Amino acid sequence: MNEQPSVPRETLQQQAVAWHLRLTSAAADETVLAEFARWRRQGPEHEQAYRDVENLWQQLPQPLLADRQRRRELAAKRRRAAWARRGLGFAAAASVLLALMNGFYPDYLQHPLADYRTRIGEQTSITLADGSVAHLNTDTAMDVTISGNERRVLLLRGEAEFDVAHDTSKPFRVTAGGTTTEALGTRFVVRYDGQAGSVTLLQGKVRSSQPSAQGAHIDSVTLQPGQQISFSAEELGSVQTVELQNADAWRRGRLLMNFVPLKQVIAEINRYRRSQIRLLDDKLGEREVNIALDIREIDAWLAALQQTLPVKVVEAGPFVFLQSG
C-alpha cells in the first residue's frame, strides 16, 4: 500500500487558513464545500490544523469579528448584484485568490515595472551608472534616471540608503511623493510609504524641499548629520535629532529601537514579514519597550518576548497574534 507523503505543519496551517477564508467569504457553494470535505478527510493532521484556526478565530475580539461580518455581507451583496449564478464559482475563486495575494504578496502587485525592486524581507545594493550606491531595504521600488546634467531617483515606496558619488556637474536628487532631497556628496536614507516618509542624514549635507500648500513658494530644509525630517503630501515636518546607529541598523541586519510603544515595534517588524503580527490588546500596544533584534531571527524574538513581558503569542498558519498573558 502506498502511503501519502506527509505535509509540513506550516503548509497545513496555511492551507487551513486559506480554507477558512473561503468558507467565511460568503462565496462557498456546494462545490467548494465538497472540496473542503475531501481536504479535511485526508488525515487527522488536516482536521487538527483546521480546528486550530477555528479556535483562534473564536479568540478574536468582537470588533474584529463584527468588521469581518460586515465585509462578508457587503461582499455577498456586491456579488449577487454583479454576477450570475453560473459565474459564481470562478468569481469566488478569483476573489479569494486576489485577497490572498493582497494579504500575503502585496509587494508583487505594486510597481511591477520599477527599475529596481526588493520583495518583503529582501535587501540589496545597486551600483548606479554614476558610481553612486543605493542600498534597498525590504519592500522597496525605485526608478533611476541619469542624464547629461542630472541624476534623479524616484522612490516609489520603501526605504533606501544612498551613498552618493561626488559630481558637481550633475545634482543627485531623490524624489518621494512631493518631496525632493538633493545631495551634496553625502550619505542619507529616504523612507516613503506612498503617503508620508522621512529623510535621515548620515554624512555630509542634504536639502529637502517641496512646494508649499498654496504653491506660492518652495519650503526647504537643510539637514546636518544625525538629523531627520519627516514629510507628508502637505508639508515638511520639523527637524529631529536621531541616533545614527539606529537609523541604518537595517543595513547590518538589525532593528534597534529605544523607548518606543510595542505597537510601533510590531509595525516596523511587519515590514520584513509576509505573515503579519497583530496586537489584540490596545493597552499592550502602548507599552514602551527597547529592542535589539536580528531581522532574520524575528521568530526567536517573539518566543523570547513571552519570557520578558506578560505577552502570549498565538500562531495559526501565517497569522501571529499577541495578547496580554
PDB file of C-alpha atoms in Angstrom:
ATOM      1  CA  MET A   1       0.000   0.000   0.000  1.00  0.00           C
ATOM      2  CA  ASN A   2       1.340   3.437  -0.953  1.00  0.00           C
ATOM      3  CA  GLU A   3       1.474   5.949   1.854  1.00  0.00           C
ATOM      4  CA  GLN A   4       0.734   9.584   1.204  1.00  0.00           C
ATOM      5  CA  PRO A   5       3.764  11.804   1.837  1.00  0.00           C
ATOM      6  CA  SER A   6       3.434  13.844   4.997  1.00  0.00           C
ATOM      7  CA  VAL A   7       2.649  17.524   4.589  1.00  0.00           C
ATOM      8  CA  PRO A   8       4.788  20.025   6.560  1.00  0.00           C
ATOM      9  CA  ARG A   9       2.936  21.531   9.510  1.00  0.00           C
ATOM     10  CA  GLU A  10       3.392  25.093   8.231  1.00  0.00           C
ATOM     11  CA  THR A  11       1.917  24.139   4.853  1.00  0.00           C
ATOM     12  CA  LEU A  12      -1.074  22.521   6.535  1.00  0.00           C
ATOM     13  CA  GLN A  13      -1.650  25.643   8.633  1.00  0.00           C
ATOM     14  CA  GLN A  14      -1.542  27.847   5.551  1.00  0.00           C
ATOM     15  CA  GLN A  15      -3.998  25.556   3.768  1.00  0.00           C
ATOM     16  CA  ALA A  16      -6.304  25.619   6.799  1.00  0.00           C
ATOM     17  CA  VAL A  17      -6.262  29.416   6.890  1.00  0.00           C
ATOM     18  CA  ALA A  18      -6.992  29.558   3.154  1.00  0.00           C
ATOM     19  CA  TRP A  19      -9.956  27.200   3.622  1.00  0.00           C
ATOM     20  CA  HIS A  20     -11.268  29.294   6.497  1.00  0.00           C
ATOM     21  CA  LEU A  21     -11.107  32.419   4.336  1.00  0.00           C
ATOM     22  CA  ARG A  22     -13.001  30.680   1.554  1.00  0.00           C
ATOM     23  CA  LEU A  23     -15.670  29.257   3.859  1.00  0.00           C
ATOM     24  CA  THR A  24     -16.303  32.603   5.588  1.00  0.00           C
ATOM     25  CA  SER A  25     -16.260  34.736   2.436  1.00  0.00           C
ATOM     26  CA  ALA A  26     -19.923  34.197   1.513  1.00  0.00           C
ATOM     27  CA  ALA A  27     -18.694  32.549  -1.696  1.00  0.00           C
ATOM     28  CA  ALA A  28     -18.755  28.921  -0.590  1.00  0.00           C
ATOM     29  CA  ASP A  29     -21.097  26.941  -2.837  1.00  0.00           C
ATOM     30  CA  GLU A  30     -21.657  23.179  -2.848  1.00  0.00           C
ATOM     31  CA  THR A  31     -18.549  22.540  -4.960  1.00  0.00           C
ATOM     32  CA  VAL A  32     -16.328  24.436  -2.520  1.00  0.00           C
ATOM     33  CA  LEU A  33     -17.868  22.615   0.447  1.00  0.00           C
ATOM     34  CA  ALA A  34     -17.251  19.239  -1.213  1.00  0.00           C
ATOM     35  CA  GLU A  35     -13.624  20.143  -1.937  1.00  0.00           C
ATOM     36  CA  PHE A  36     -13.171  21.230   1.664  1.00  0.00           C
ATOM     37  CA  ALA A  37     -14.651  17.977   2.963  1.00  0.00           C
ATOM     38  CA  ARG A  38     -12.209  15.969   0.842  1.00  0.00           C
ATOM     39  CA  TRP A  39      -9.273  18.033   2.100  1.00  0.00           C
ATOM     40  CA  ARG A  40     -10.369  17.625   5.710  1.00  0.00           C
ATOM     41  CA  ARG A  41     -10.696  13.819   5.371  1.00  0.00           C
ATOM     42  CA  GLN A  42      -7.100  13.415   4.174  1.00  0.00           C
ATOM     43  CA  GLY A  43      -5.884  12.813   7.706  1.00  0.00           C
ATOM     44  CA  PRO A  44      -6.142  13.760  11.397  1.00  0.00           C
ATOM     45  CA  GLU A  45      -3.450  16.407  10.940  1.00  0.00           C
ATOM     46  CA  HIS A  46      -5.694  18.202   8.411  1.00  0.00           C
ATOM     47  CA  GLU A  47      -8.589  18.072  10.847  1.00  0.00           C
ATOM     48  CA  GLN A  48      -6.412  19.402  13.675  1.00  0.00           C
ATOM     49  CA  ALA A  49      -4.977  22.235  11.547  1.00  0.00           C
ATOM     50  CA  TYR A  50      -8.463  23.465  10.728  1.00  0.00           C
ATOM     51  CA  ARG A  51      -9.621  23.171  14.350  1.00  0.00           C
ATOM     52  CA  ASP A  52      -6.631  25.306  15.392  1.00  0.00           C
ATOM     53  CA  VAL A  53      -7.734  28.044  13.005  1.00  0.00           C
ATOM     54  CA  GLU A  54     -11.342  27.832  14.226  1.00  0.00           C
ATOM     55  CA  ASN A  55     -10.209  28.051  17.862  1.00  0.00           C
ATOM     56  CA  LEU A  56      -8.072  31.092  17.139  1.00  0.00           C
ATOM     57  CA  TRP A  57     -10.976  32.750  15.333  1.00  0.00           C
ATOM     58  CA  GLN A  58     -13.093  32.365  18.462  1.00  0.00           C
ATOM     59  CA  GLN A  59     -10.439  34.238  20.480  1.00  0.00           C
ATOM     60  CA  LEU A  60     -10.543  37.337  18.296  1.00  0.00           C
ATOM     61  CA  PRO A  61     -12.168  40.422  19.842  1.00  0.00           C
ATOM     62  CA  GLN A  62     -15.765  41.114  18.903  1.00  0.00           C
ATOM     63  CA  PRO A  63     -14.952  44.350  16.991  1.00  0.00           C
ATOM     64  CA  LEU A  64     -12.742  42.364  14.609  1.00  0.00           C
ATOM     65  CA  LEU A  65     -15.394  39.706  14.156  1.00  0.00           C
ATOM     66  CA  ALA A  66     -18.080  42.328  13.587  1.00  0.00           C
ATOM     67  CA  ASP A  67     -15.941  44.072  10.983  1.00  0.00           C
ATOM     68  CA  ARG A  68     -15.327  40.747   9.244  1.00  0.00           C
ATOM     69  CA  GLN A  69     -19.088  40.047   9.214  1.00  0.00           C
ATOM     70  CA  ARG A  70     -19.827  43.481   7.730  1.00  0.00           C
ATOM     71  CA  ARG A  71     -17.291  42.914   4.969  1.00  0.00           C
ATOM     72  CA  ARG A  72     -18.730  39.451   4.267  1.00  0.00           C
ATOM     73  CA  GLU A  73     -22.250  40.857   3.937  1.00  0.00           C
ATOM     74  CA  LEU A  74     -21.088  43.705   1.689  1.00  0.00           C
ATOM     75  CA  ALA A  75     -19.091  41.324  -0.499  1.00  0.00           C
ATOM     76  CA  ALA A  76     -22.066  38.979  -0.801  1.00  0.00           C
ATOM     77  CA  LYS A  77     -24.371  41.844  -1.791  1.00  0.00           C
ATOM     78  CA  ARG A  78     -21.959  43.066  -4.461  1.00  0.00           C
ATOM     79  CA  ARG A  79     -21.520  39.579  -5.886  1.00  0.00           C
ATOM     80  CA  ARG A  80     -25.272  38.963  -6.058  1.00  0.00           C
ATOM     81  CA  ALA A  81     -25.734  42.231  -7.941  1.00  0.00           C
ATOM     82  CA  ALA A  82     -22.813  41.763 -10.332  1.00  0.00           C
ATOM     83  CA  TRP A  83     -22.566  38.035 -11.077  1.00  0.00           C
ATOM     84  CA  ALA A  84     -24.969  35.482 -12.450  1.00  0.00           C
ATOM     85  CA  ARG A  85     -25.130  32.236 -10.515  1.00  0.00           C
ATOM     86  CA  ARG A  86     -23.341  30.332 -13.278  1.00  0.00           C
ATOM     87  CA  GLY A  87     -20.260  32.508 -12.960  1.00  0.00           C
ATOM     88  CA  LEU A  88     -20.157  32.494  -9.177  1.00  0.00           C
ATOM     89  CA  GLY A  89     -17.630  29.675  -8.810  1.00  0.00           C
ATOM     90  CA  PHE A  90     -14.996  31.379 -10.969  1.00  0.00           C
ATOM     91  CA  ALA A  91     -15.623  34.826  -9.487  1.00  0.00           C
ATOM     92  CA  ALA A  92     -15.424  33.491  -5.941  1.00  0.00           C
ATOM     93  CA  ALA A  93     -12.146  31.736  -6.671  1.00  0.00           C
ATOM     94  CA  ALA A  94     -10.733  34.877  -8.270  1.00  0.00           C
ATOM     95  CA  SER A  95     -11.877  36.950  -5.307  1.00  0.00           C
ATOM     96  CA  VAL A  96     -10.227  34.615  -2.826  1.00  0.00           C
ATOM     97  CA  LEU A  97      -7.022  34.494  -4.871  1.00  0.00           C
ATOM     98  CA  LEU A  98      -6.859  38.288  -5.058  1.00  0.00           C
ATOM     99  CA  ALA A  99      -7.499  38.574  -1.319  1.00  0.00           C
ATOM    100  CA  LEU A 100      -4.712  36.104  -0.582  1.00  0.00           C
ATOM    101  CA  MET A 101      -2.331  37.847  -2.983  1.00  0.00           C
ATOM    102  CA  ASN A 102      -3.108  41.233  -1.470  1.00  0.00           C
ATOM    103  CA  GLY A 103      -2.791  39.858   2.054  1.00  0.00           C
ATOM    104  CA  PHE A 104       0.420  37.856   1.691  1.00  0.00           C
ATOM    105  CA  TYR A 105       2.056  39.138  -1.501  1.00  0.00           C
ATOM    106  CA  PRO A 106       1.229  42.886  -1.735  1.00  0.00           C
ATOM    107  CA  ASP A 107       4.750  43.614  -2.991  1.00  0.00           C
ATOM    108  CA  TYR A 108       4.084  41.545  -6.138  1.00  0.00           C
ATOM    109  CA  LEU A 109       1.137  43.750  -7.052  1.00  0.00           C
ATOM    110  CA  GLN A 110       2.789  47.141  -6.564  1.00  0.00           C
ATOM    111  CA  HIS A 111       5.139  48.837  -9.047  1.00  0.00           C
ATOM    112  CA  PRO A 112       5.901  45.704 -11.085  1.00  0.00           C
ATOM    113  CA  LEU A 113       7.736  47.746 -13.747  1.00  0.00           C
ATOM    114  CA  ALA A 114      10.061  49.670 -11.410  1.00  0.00           C
ATOM    115  CA  ASP A 115      13.731  49.783 -12.400  1.00  0.00           C
ATOM    116  CA  TYR A 116      14.795  48.230  -9.099  1.00  0.00           C
ATOM    117  CA  ARG A 117      12.727  46.327  -6.531  1.00  0.00           C
ATOM    118  CA  THR A 118      13.019  44.243  -3.413  1.00  0.00           C
ATOM    119  CA  ARG A 119      10.342  41.902  -2.082  1.00  0.00           C
ATOM    120  CA  ILE A 120       9.203  41.733   1.515  1.00  0.00           C
ATOM    121  CA  GLY A 121      12.151  40.577   3.607  1.00  0.00           C
ATOM    122  CA  GLU A 122      14.719  41.202   0.854  1.00  0.00           C
ATOM    123  CA  GLN A 123      17.592  43.694   0.817  1.00  0.00           C
ATOM    124  CA  THR A 124      20.034  44.503  -1.969  1.00  0.00           C
ATOM    125  CA  SER A 125      22.660  47.024  -3.086  1.00  0.00           C
ATOM    126  CA  ILE A 126      22.736  48.604  -6.542  1.00  0.00           C
ATOM    127  CA  THR A 127      25.700  50.451  -8.062  1.00  0.00           C
ATOM    128  CA  LEU A 128      24.305  53.150 -10.359  1.00  0.00           C
ATOM    129  CA  ALA A 129      25.870  54.275 -13.610  1.00  0.00           C
ATOM    130  CA  ASP A 130      27.499  57.306 -11.958  1.00  0.00           C
ATOM    131  CA  GLY A 131      29.178  55.202  -9.266  1.00  0.00           C
ATOM    132  CA  SER A 132      26.681  56.033  -6.527  1.00  0.00           C
ATOM    133  CA  VAL A 133      25.377  53.095  -4.494  1.00  0.00           C
ATOM    134  CA  ALA A 134      21.751  52.598  -3.473  1.00  0.00           C
ATOM    135  CA  HIS A 135      21.067  50.124  -0.653  1.00  0.00           C
ATOM    136  CA  LEU A 136      17.432  48.984  -0.850  1.00  0.00           C
ATOM    137  CA  ASN A 137      15.631  47.798   2.259  1.00  0.00           C
ATOM    138  CA  THR A 138      12.629  45.466   2.404  1.00  0.00           C
ATOM    139  CA  ASP A 139       9.665  46.022   0.025  1.00  0.00           C
ATOM    140  CA  THR A 140      11.219  48.894  -1.932  1.00  0.00           C
ATOM    141  CA  ALA A 141      10.751  50.098  -5.509  1.00  0.00           C
ATOM    142  CA  MET A 142      12.501  52.917  -7.346  1.00  0.00           C
ATOM    143  CA  ASP A 143      13.190  54.320 -10.804  1.00  0.00           C
ATOM    144  CA  VAL A 144      16.537  55.870 -11.773  1.00  0.00           C
ATOM    145  CA  THR A 145      17.335  58.418 -14.491  1.00  0.00           C
ATOM    146  CA  ILE A 146      20.882  59.600 -15.133  1.00  0.00           C
ATOM    147  CA  SER A 147      21.248  62.179 -17.892  1.00  0.00           C
ATOM    148  CA  GLY A 148      23.920  64.588 -19.031  1.00  0.00           C
ATOM    149  CA  ASN A 149      23.009  67.194 -16.433  1.00  0.00           C
ATOM    150  CA  GLU A 150      21.116  65.415 -13.650  1.00  0.00           C
ATOM    151  CA  ARG A 151      20.917  62.247 -11.577  1.00  0.00           C
ATOM    152  CA  ARG A 152      17.368  61.572 -10.396  1.00  0.00           C
ATOM    153  CA  VAL A 153      15.874  58.768  -8.317  1.00  0.00           C
ATOM    154  CA  LEU A 154      12.125  58.339  -7.896  1.00  0.00           C
ATOM    155  CA  LEU A 155      11.469  56.352  -4.715  1.00  0.00           C
ATOM    156  CA  LEU A 156       8.076  54.795  -5.352  1.00  0.00           C
ATOM    157  CA  ARG A 157       7.866  53.101  -1.973  1.00  0.00           C
ATOM    158  CA  GLY A 158      10.041  51.591   0.748  1.00  0.00           C
ATOM    159  CA  GLU A 159      13.401  52.675   2.096  1.00  0.00           C
ATOM    160  CA  ALA A 160      16.850  53.199   0.592  1.00  0.00           C
ATOM    161  CA  GLU A 161      20.201  54.483   1.738  1.00  0.00           C
ATOM    162  CA  PHE A 162      22.164  56.458  -0.864  1.00  0.00           C
ATOM    163  CA  ASP A 163      25.946  56.727  -0.893  1.00  0.00           C
ATOM    164  CA  VAL A 164      26.380  59.464  -3.487  1.00  0.00           C
ATOM    165  CA  ALA A 165      29.364  59.758  -5.810  1.00  0.00           C
ATOM    166  CA  HIS A 166      30.640  63.339  -5.908  1.00  0.00           C
ATOM    167  CA  ASP A 167      29.893  65.165  -9.178  1.00  0.00           C
ATOM    168  CA  THR A 168      29.265  68.918  -9.020  1.00  0.00           C
ATOM    169  CA  SER A 169      28.094  68.996 -12.641  1.00  0.00           C
ATOM    170  CA  LYS A 170      25.217  66.571 -12.025  1.00  0.00           C
ATOM    171  CA  PRO A 171      22.972  67.159  -8.987  1.00  0.00           C
ATOM    172  CA  PHE A 172      21.784  63.957  -7.292  1.00  0.00           C
ATOM    173  CA  ARG A 173      18.110  64.214  -6.342  1.00  0.00           C
ATOM    174  CA  VAL A 174      15.740  61.717  -4.731  1.00  0.00           C
ATOM    175  CA  THR A 175      12.003  62.377  -5.055  1.00  0.00           C
ATOM    176  CA  ALA A 176       9.450  60.655  -2.815  1.00  0.00           C
ATOM    177  CA  GLY A 177       5.906  61.902  -3.193  1.00  0.00           C
ATOM    178  CA  GLY A 178       6.105  65.683  -3.443  1.00  0.00           C
ATOM    179  CA  THR A 179       9.394  65.939  -1.544  1.00  0.00           C
ATOM    180  CA  THR A 180      12.750  66.155  -3.311  1.00  0.00           C
ATOM    181  CA  THR A 181      16.062  65.749  -1.491  1.00  0.00           C
ATOM    182  CA  GLU A 182      19.241  66.998  -3.130  1.00  0.00           C
ATOM    183  CA  ALA A 183      22.575  65.562  -2.031  1.00  0.00           C
ATOM    184  CA  LEU A 184      25.838  67.429  -1.908  1.00  0.00           C
ATOM    185  CA  GLY A 185      28.265  64.462  -1.894  1.00  0.00           C
ATOM    186  CA  THR A 186      26.759  62.606   1.017  1.00  0.00           C
ATOM    187  CA  ARG A 187      25.112  59.541   2.572  1.00  0.00           C
ATOM    188  CA  PHE A 188      21.456  59.612   3.551  1.00  0.00           C
ATOM    189  CA  VAL A 189      18.325  57.472   3.953  1.00  0.00           C
ATOM    190  CA  VAL A 190      14.904  58.164   2.425  1.00  0.00           C
ATOM    191  CA  ARG A 191      11.812  56.255   3.509  1.00  0.00           C
ATOM    192  CA  TYR A 192       8.362  56.511   1.901  1.00  0.00           C
ATOM    193  CA  ASP A 193       5.151  54.514   2.352  1.00  0.00           C
ATOM    194  CA  GLY A 194       3.201  56.069  -0.514  1.00  0.00           C
ATOM    195  CA  GLN A 195       1.748  58.888   1.587  1.00  0.00           C
ATOM    196  CA  ALA A 196       4.393  60.092   4.020  1.00  0.00           C
ATOM    197  CA  GLY A 197       8.033  59.489   4.788  1.00  0.00           C
ATOM    198  CA  SER A 198      11.291  60.765   6.206  1.00  0.00           C
ATOM    199  CA  VAL A 199      14.823  61.778   5.261  1.00  0.00           C
ATOM    200  CA  THR A 200      17.725  60.965   7.598  1.00  0.00           C
ATOM    201  CA  LEU A 201      21.216  62.373   7.022  1.00  0.00           C
ATOM    202  CA  LEU A 202      24.097  60.089   7.952  1.00  0.00           C
ATOM    203  CA  GLN A 203      27.007  62.029   6.491  1.00  0.00           C
ATOM    204  CA  GLY A 204      27.555  65.270   4.546  1.00  0.00           C
ATOM    205  CA  LYS A 205      24.678  67.631   3.769  1.00  0.00           C
ATOM    206  CA  VAL A 206      21.294  67.434   2.033  1.00  0.00           C
ATOM    207  CA  ARG A 207      18.499  69.850   1.258  1.00  0.00           C
ATOM    208  CA  SER A 208      14.886  68.628   1.265  1.00  0.00           C
ATOM    209  CA  SER A 209      12.175  70.735  -0.353  1.00  0.00           C
ATOM    210  CA  GLN A 210       8.590  70.639  -1.566  1.00  0.00           C
ATOM    211  CA  PRO A 211       6.079  73.176  -2.911  1.00  0.00           C
ATOM    212  CA  SER A 212       4.062  74.945  -0.238  1.00  0.00           C
ATOM    213  CA  ALA A 213       0.403  74.060   0.204  1.00  0.00           C
ATOM    214  CA  GLN A 214      -0.568  77.156  -1.752  1.00  0.00           C
ATOM    215  CA  GLY A 215       2.115  76.560  -4.355  1.00  0.00           C
ATOM    216  CA  ALA A 216       3.365  80.109  -3.951  1.00  0.00           C
ATOM    217  CA  HIS A 217       6.877  79.136  -2.886  1.00  0.00           C
ATOM    218  CA  ILE A 218       9.146  76.200  -2.094  1.00  0.00           C
ATOM    219  CA  ASP A 219       9.591  75.055   1.513  1.00  0.00           C
ATOM    220  CA  SER A 220      13.167  73.915   2.085  1.00  0.00           C
ATOM    221  CA  VAL A 221      15.183  72.456   4.977  1.00  0.00           C
ATOM    222  CA  THR A 222      18.924  71.705   5.100  1.00  0.00           C
ATOM    223  CA  LEU A 223      19.951  68.797   7.326  1.00  0.00           C
ATOM    224  CA  GLN A 224      23.139  68.166   9.257  1.00  0.00           C
ATOM    225  CA  PRO A 225      24.443  64.648  10.109  1.00  0.00           C
ATOM    226  CA  GLY A 226      22.282  62.986  12.745  1.00  0.00           C
ATOM    227  CA  GLN A 227      19.173  64.950  11.781  1.00  0.00           C
ATOM    228  CA  GLN A 228      15.913  63.687  10.335  1.00  0.00           C
ATOM    229  CA  ILE A 229      12.892  65.355   8.814  1.00  0.00           C
ATOM    230  CA  SER A 230       9.516  63.763   8.211  1.00  0.00           C
ATOM    231  CA  PHE A 231       7.214  64.794   5.378  1.00  0.00           C
ATOM    232  CA  SER A 232       3.688  64.295   4.130  1.00  0.00           C
ATOM    233  CA  ALA A 233       1.884  65.319   0.971  1.00  0.00           C
ATOM    234  CA  GLU A 234       1.031  68.648   2.626  1.00  0.00           C
ATOM    235  CA  GLU A 235       4.201  69.743   4.411  1.00  0.00           C
ATOM    236  CA  LEU A 236       7.707  69.178   5.697  1.00  0.00           C
ATOM    237  CA  GLY A 237       7.881  68.374   9.385  1.00  0.00           C
ATOM    238  CA  SER A 238      10.252  69.761  11.981  1.00  0.00           C
ATOM    239  CA  VAL A 239      13.875  68.661  12.202  1.00  0.00           C
ATOM    240  CA  GLN A 240      14.550  65.926  14.756  1.00  0.00           C
ATOM    241  CA  THR A 241      17.792  64.500  16.138  1.00  0.00           C
ATOM    242  CA  VAL A 242      18.179  60.732  15.783  1.00  0.00           C
ATOM    243  CA  GLU A 243      20.681  58.090  16.861  1.00  0.00           C
ATOM    244  CA  LEU A 244      22.766  57.284  13.803  1.00  0.00           C
ATOM    245  CA  GLN A 245      23.419  53.692  14.852  1.00  0.00           C
ATOM    246  CA  ASN A 246      19.653  53.106  14.884  1.00  0.00           C
ATOM    247  CA  ALA A 247      18.876  54.955  11.657  1.00  0.00           C
ATOM    248  CA  ASP A 248      20.616  52.482   9.356  1.00  0.00           C
ATOM    249  CA  ALA A 249      20.792  49.427  11.615  1.00  0.00           C
ATOM    250  CA  TRP A 250      18.847  47.506   8.950  1.00  0.00           C
ATOM    251  CA  ARG A 251      21.956  47.678   6.758  1.00  0.00           C
ATOM    252  CA  ARG A 252      23.611  45.412   9.332  1.00  0.00           C
ATOM    253  CA  GLY A 253      20.564  43.140   9.577  1.00  0.00           C
ATOM    254  CA  ARG A 254      19.435  44.670  12.853  1.00  0.00           C
ATOM    255  CA  LEU A 255      16.474  46.591  14.268  1.00  0.00           C
ATOM    256  CA  LEU A 256      17.308  48.948  17.141  1.00  0.00           C
ATOM    257  CA  MET A 257      14.533  50.922  18.845  1.00  0.00           C
ATOM    258  CA  ASN A 258      14.657  52.611  22.239  1.00  0.00           C
ATOM    259  CA  PHE A 259      11.709  53.539  24.478  1.00  0.00           C
ATOM    260  CA  VAL A 260       9.001  53.163  21.828  1.00  0.00           C
ATOM    261  CA  PRO A 261       5.472  51.676  22.102  1.00  0.00           C
ATOM    262  CA  LEU A 262       5.226  47.972  21.331  1.00  0.00           C
ATOM    263  CA  LYS A 263       2.746  48.744  18.532  1.00  0.00           C
ATOM    264  CA  GLN A 264       5.442  50.798  16.794  1.00  0.00           C
ATOM    265  CA  VAL A 265       7.892  47.924  17.137  1.00  0.00           C
ATOM    266  CA  ILE A 266       5.360  45.492  15.643  1.00  0.00           C
ATOM    267  CA  ALA A 267       4.651  47.855  12.736  1.00  0.00           C
ATOM    268  CA  GLU A 268       8.380  48.003  11.991  1.00  0.00           C
ATOM    269  CA  ILE A 269       8.842  44.236  12.233  1.00  0.00           C
ATOM    270  CA  ASN A 270       5.863  43.643   9.940  1.00  0.00           C
ATOM    271  CA  ARG A 271       7.745  45.378   7.120  1.00  0.00           C
ATOM    272  CA  TYR A 272      10.006  42.325   6.989  1.00  0.00           C
ATOM    273  CA  ARG A 273       7.323  39.609   7.222  1.00  0.00           C
ATOM    274  CA  ARG A 274       4.656  38.271   4.899  1.00  0.00           C
ATOM    275  CA  SER A 275       2.851  36.793   7.893  1.00  0.00           C
ATOM    276  CA  GLN A 276       1.848  39.901   9.779  1.00  0.00           C
ATOM    277  CA  ILE A 277       1.837  40.159  13.571  1.00  0.00           C
ATOM    278  CA  ARG A 278      -1.373  41.559  15.070  1.00  0.00           C
ATOM    279  CA  LEU A 279      -1.925  43.048  18.508  1.00  0.00           C
ATOM    280  CA  LEU A 280      -5.185  42.022  20.170  1.00  0.00           C
ATOM    281  CA  ASP A 281      -4.739  44.362  23.150  1.00  0.00           C
ATOM    282  CA  ASP A 282      -4.565  48.150  22.704  1.00  0.00           C
ATOM    283  CA  LYS A 283      -3.129  48.672  26.191  1.00  0.00           C
ATOM    284  CA  LEU A 284      -0.363  46.179  25.472  1.00  0.00           C
ATOM    285  CA  GLY A 285       0.443  48.056  22.287  1.00  0.00           C
ATOM    286  CA  GLU A 286       1.112  51.268  24.230  1.00  0.00           C
ATOM    287  CA  ARG A 287       3.701  49.648  26.497  1.00  0.00           C
ATOM    288  CA  GLU A 288       7.193  51.119  25.929  1.00  0.00           C
ATOM    289  CA  VAL A 289       9.986  48.685  25.110  1.00  0.00           C
ATOM    290  CA  ASN A 290      13.586  48.615  23.907  1.00  0.00           C
ATOM    291  CA  ILE A 291      14.569  46.163  21.205  1.00  0.00           C
ATOM    292  CA  ALA A 292      17.751  44.987  19.537  1.00  0.00           C
ATOM    293  CA  LEU A 293      16.991  42.080  17.241  1.00  0.00           C
ATOM    294  CA  ASP A 294      18.310  40.291  14.198  1.00  0.00           C
ATOM    295  CA  ILE A 295      15.883  40.739  11.295  1.00  0.00           C
ATOM    296  CA  ARG A 296      16.446  37.082  10.363  1.00  0.00           C
ATOM    297  CA  GLU A 297      15.522  35.903  13.874  1.00  0.00           C
ATOM    298  CA  ILE A 298      12.136  37.532  14.418  1.00  0.00           C
ATOM    299  CA  ASP A 299      10.510  34.232  15.432  1.00  0.00           C
ATOM    300  CA  ALA A 300      13.154  33.752  18.120  1.00  0.00           C
ATOM    301  CA  TRP A 301      12.481  37.285  19.341  1.00  0.00           C
ATOM    302  CA  LEU A 302       8.751  36.521  19.574  1.00  0.00           C
ATOM    303  CA  ALA A 303       9.492  33.451  21.671  1.00  0.00           C
ATOM    304  CA  ALA A 304      11.759  35.466  23.976  1.00  0.00           C
ATOM    305  CA  LEU A 305       9.156  38.221  24.247  1.00  0.00           C
ATOM    306  CA  GLN A 306       6.913  35.886  26.219  1.00  0.00           C
ATOM    307  CA  GLN A 307       9.709  35.484  28.776  1.00  0.00           C
ATOM    308  CA  THR A 308      10.220  39.229  29.296  1.00  0.00           C
ATOM    309  CA  LEU A 309       6.703  40.675  29.025  1.00  0.00           C
ATOM    310  CA  PRO A 310       3.236  39.477  30.067  1.00  0.00           C
ATOM    311  CA  VAL A 311       2.519  38.533  26.463  1.00  0.00           C
ATOM    312  CA  LYS A 312       1.031  35.427  24.900  1.00  0.00           C
ATOM    313  CA  VAL A 313       1.936  34.605  21.292  1.00  0.00           C
ATOM    314  CA  VAL A 314      -0.796  32.735  19.399  1.00  0.00           C
ATOM    315  CA  GLU A 315       0.082  31.274  15.992  1.00  0.00           C
ATOM    316  CA  ALA A 316      -2.243  29.921  13.331  1.00  0.00           C
ATOM    317  CA  GLY A 317      -0.676  29.263   9.963  1.00  0.00           C
ATOM    318  CA  PRO A 318       0.660  32.553   8.607  1.00  0.00           C
ATOM    319  CA  PHE A 319      -1.050  34.570  11.336  1.00  0.00           C
ATOM    320  CA  VAL A 320       0.569  35.610  14.610  1.00  0.00           C
ATOM    321  CA  PHE A 321      -1.407  37.348  17.359  1.00  0.00           C
ATOM    322  CA  LEU A 322      -0.130  38.988  20.536  1.00  0.00           C
ATOM    323  CA  GLN A 323      -2.370  39.295  23.553  1.00  0.00           C
ATOM    324  CA  SER A 324      -1.844  40.002  27.242  1.00  0.00           C
ATOM    325  CA  GLY A 325      -0.588  36.910  29.022  1.00  0.00           C
TER     326      GLY A 325
END
